């Protein structure tokens, strides 16, 4: 789907993995808040 972001990260690098998880979480929460209303 064109709406789904692709997150590039290096799972071996703690900061990269953290940034990727934050991006995915923010995306999921934004989708959830859109579907509730």
PDB file of N, CA and C in Angstrom:
ATOM      1  N   UNK A   1       0.842  -1.187   0.000  1.00  0.00           N
ATOM      2  CA  UNK A   1       0.000   0.000   0.000  1.00  0.00           C
ATOM      3  C   UNK A   1       0.886   1.250   0.000  1.00  0.00           C
ATOM      4  N   UNK A   2       0.537   2.256  -0.749  1.00  0.00           N
ATOM      5  CA  UNK A   2       1.353   3.475  -0.785  1.00  0.00           C
ATOM      6  C   UNK A   2       1.365   4.239   0.534  1.00  0.00           C
ATOM      7  N   UNK A   3       0.413   3.955   1.417  1.00  0.00           N
ATOM      8  CA  UNK A   3       0.344   4.653   2.709  1.00  0.00           C
ATOM      9  C   UNK A   3       1.381   4.148   3.700  1.00  0.00           C
ATOM     10  N   UNK A   4       1.831   2.925   3.518  1.00  0.00           N
ATOM     11  CA  UNK A   4       2.708   2.288   4.500  1.00  0.00           C
ATOM     12  C   UNK A   4       4.149   2.745   4.289  1.00  0.00           C
ATOM     13  N   UNK A   5       4.746   3.331   5.335  1.00  0.00           N
ATOM     14  CA  UNK A   5       6.124   3.786   5.191  1.00  0.00           C
ATOM     15  C   UNK A   5       7.107   2.608   5.231  1.00  0.00           C
ATOM     16  N   UNK A   6       8.208   2.776   4.542  1.00  0.00           N
ATOM     17  CA  UNK A   6       9.291   1.798   4.605  1.00  0.00           C
ATOM     18  C   UNK A   6      10.370   2.399   5.494  1.00  0.00           C
ATOM     19  N   UNK A   7      10.702   1.687   6.560  1.00  0.00           N
ATOM     20  CA  UNK A   7      11.672   2.188   7.527  1.00  0.00           C
ATOM     21  C   UNK A   7      12.970   1.408   7.353  1.00  0.00           C
ATOM     22  N   UNK A   8      14.028   2.120   7.052  1.00  0.00           N
ATOM     23  CA  UNK A   8      15.335   1.500   6.889  1.00  0.00           C
ATOM     24  C   UNK A   8      16.100   1.642   8.200  1.00  0.00           C
ATOM     25  N   UNK A   9      16.623   0.518   8.700  1.00  0.00           N
ATOM     26  CA  UNK A   9      17.373   0.572   9.951  1.00  0.00           C
ATOM     27  C   UNK A   9      18.391  -0.545   9.997  1.00  0.00           C
ATOM     28  N   UNK A  10      19.330  -0.404  10.896  1.00  0.00           N
ATOM     29  CA  UNK A  10      20.328  -1.439  11.149  1.00  0.00           C
ATOM     30  C   UNK A  10      20.040  -1.978  12.545  1.00  0.00           C
ATOM     31  N   UNK A  11      19.496  -3.186  12.619  1.00  0.00           N
ATOM     32  CA  UNK A  11      19.088  -3.754  13.903  1.00  0.00           C
ATOM     33  C   UNK A  11      20.273  -4.008  14.833  1.00  0.00           C
ATOM     34  N   UNK A  12      21.476  -3.987  14.303  1.00  0.00           N
ATOM     35  CA  UNK A  12      22.661  -4.175  15.148  1.00  0.00           C
ATOM     36  C   UNK A  12      23.016  -2.907  15.911  1.00  0.00           C
ATOM     37  N   UNK A  13      22.514  -1.773  15.428  1.00  0.00           N
ATOM     38  CA  UNK A  13      22.802  -0.476  16.041  1.00  0.00           C
ATOM     39  C   UNK A  13      21.620  -0.058  16.905  1.00  0.00           C
ATOM     40  N   UNK A  14      21.866   0.139  18.187  1.00  0.00           N
ATOM     41  CA  UNK A  14      20.796   0.430  19.140  1.00  0.00           C
ATOM     42  C   UNK A  14      19.982   1.669  18.761  1.00  0.00           C
ATOM     43  N   UNK A  15      20.648   2.766  18.406  1.00  0.00           N
ATOM     44  CA  UNK A  15      19.941   4.006  18.059  1.00  0.00           C
ATOM     45  C   UNK A  15      19.124   3.846  16.778  1.00  0.00           C
ATOM     46  N   UNK A  16      19.671   3.131  15.816  1.00  0.00           N
ATOM     47  CA  UNK A  16      18.957   2.893  14.571  1.00  0.00           C
ATOM     48  C   UNK A  16      17.700   2.058  14.831  1.00  0.00           C
ATOM     49  N   UNK A  17      17.837   1.006  15.624  1.00  0.00           N
ATOM     50  CA  UNK A  17      16.695   0.156  15.952  1.00  0.00           C
ATOM     51  C   UNK A  17      15.647   0.944  16.726  1.00  0.00           C
ATOM     52  N   UNK A  18      16.097   1.772  17.659  1.00  0.00           N
ATOM     53  CA  UNK A  18      15.170   2.586  18.450  1.00  0.00           C
ATOM     54  C   UNK A  18      14.407   3.555  17.552  1.00  0.00           C
ATOM     55  N   UNK A  19      15.111   4.200  16.646  1.00  0.00           N
ATOM     56  CA  UNK A  19      14.461   5.141  15.726  1.00  0.00           C
ATOM     57  C   UNK A  19      13.430   4.426  14.852  1.00  0.00           C
ATOM     58  N   UNK A  20      13.767   3.237  14.401  1.00  0.00           N
ATOM     59  CA  UNK A  20      12.832   2.462  13.590  1.00  0.00           C
ATOM     60  C   UNK A  20      11.589   2.082  14.361  1.00  0.00           C
ATOM     61  N   UNK A  21      11.765   1.650  15.593  1.00  0.00           N
ATOM     62  CA  UNK A  21      10.614   1.284  16.419  1.00  0.00           C
ATOM     63  C   UNK A  21       9.742   2.491  16.731  1.00  0.00           C
ATOM     64  N   UNK A  22      10.365   3.627  16.982  1.00  0.00           N
ATOM     65  CA  UNK A  22       9.604   4.854  17.240  1.00  0.00           C
ATOM     66  C   UNK A  22       8.793   5.227  15.999  1.00  0.00           C
ATOM     67  N   UNK A  23       9.401   5.139  14.829  1.00  0.00           N
ATOM     68  CA  UNK A  23       8.703   5.478  13.583  1.00  0.00           C
ATOM     69  C   UNK A  23       7.507   4.559  13.354  1.00  0.00           C
ATOM     70  N   UNK A  24       7.690   3.266  13.562  1.00  0.00           N
ATOM     71  CA  UNK A  24       6.599   2.307  13.369  1.00  0.00           C
ATOM     72  C   UNK A  24       5.491   2.540  14.396  1.00  0.00           C
ATOM     73  N   UNK A  25       5.860   2.811  15.636  1.00  0.00           N
ATOM     74  CA  UNK A  25       4.874   3.070  16.685  1.00  0.00           C
ATOM     75  C   UNK A  25       4.080   4.334  16.393  1.00  0.00           C
ATOM     76  N   UNK A  26       4.766   5.403  15.983  1.00  0.00           N
ATOM     77  CA  UNK A  26       4.070   6.649  15.645  1.00  0.00           C
ATOM     78  C   UNK A  26       3.110   6.436  14.480  1.00  0.00           C
ATOM     79  N   UNK A  27       3.532   5.682  13.488  1.00  0.00           N
ATOM     80  CA  UNK A  27       2.668   5.393  12.346  1.00  0.00           C
ATOM     81  C   UNK A  27       1.429   4.610  12.801  1.00  0.00           C
ATOM     82  N   UNK A  28       1.634   3.580  13.604  1.00  0.00           N
ATOM     83  CA  UNK A  28       0.513   2.762  14.074  1.00  0.00           C
ATOM     84  C   UNK A  28      -0.460   3.589  14.907  1.00  0.00           C
ATOM     85  N   UNK A  29       0.060   4.441  15.778  1.00  0.00           N
ATOM     86  CA  UNK A  29      -0.813   5.278  16.606  1.00  0.00           C
ATOM     87  C   UNK A  29      -1.576   6.290  15.764  1.00  0.00           C
ATOM     88  N   UNK A  30      -0.945   6.841  14.747  1.00  0.00           N
ATOM     89  CA  UNK A  30      -1.646   7.802  13.892  1.00  0.00           C
ATOM     90  C   UNK A  30      -2.756   7.106  13.108  1.00  0.00           C
ATOM     91  N   UNK A  31      -2.504   5.893  12.643  1.00  0.00           N
ATOM     92  CA  UNK A  31      -3.541   5.138  11.932  1.00  0.00           C
ATOM     93  C   UNK A  31      -4.682   4.772  12.867  1.00  0.00           C
ATOM     94  N   UNK A  32      -4.342   4.414  14.086  1.00  0.00           N
ATOM     95  CA  UNK A  32      -5.360   4.055  15.066  1.00  0.00           C
ATOM     96  C   UNK A  32      -6.234   5.255  15.395  1.00  0.00           C
ATOM     97  N   UNK A  33      -5.621   6.419  15.603  1.00  0.00           N
ATOM     98  CA  UNK A  33      -6.397   7.612  15.950  1.00  0.00           C
ATOM     99  C   UNK A  33      -7.282   8.041  14.779  1.00  0.00           C
ATOM    100  N   UNK A  34      -6.852   7.809  13.541  1.00  0.00           N
ATOM    101  CA  UNK A  34      -7.674   8.142  12.375  1.00  0.00           C
ATOM    102  C   UNK A  34      -8.873   7.209  12.270  1.00  0.00           C
ATOM    103  N   UNK A  35      -8.699   5.948  12.616  1.00  0.00           N
ATOM    104  CA  UNK A  35      -9.788   4.986  12.471  1.00  0.00           C
ATOM    105  C   UNK A  35     -10.813   5.096  13.592  1.00  0.00           C
ATOM    106  N   UNK A  36     -10.423   5.653  14.730  1.00  0.00           N
ATOM    107  CA  UNK A  36     -11.346   5.791  15.862  1.00  0.00           C
ATOM    108  C   UNK A  36     -12.382   6.865  15.577  1.00  0.00           C
ATOM    109  N   UNK A  37     -11.963   7.946  14.947  1.00  0.00           N
ATOM    110  CA  UNK A  37     -12.877   9.053  14.681  1.00  0.00           C
ATOM    111  C   UNK A  37     -13.551   8.793  13.389  1.00  0.00           C
TER     112      UNK A  37
END
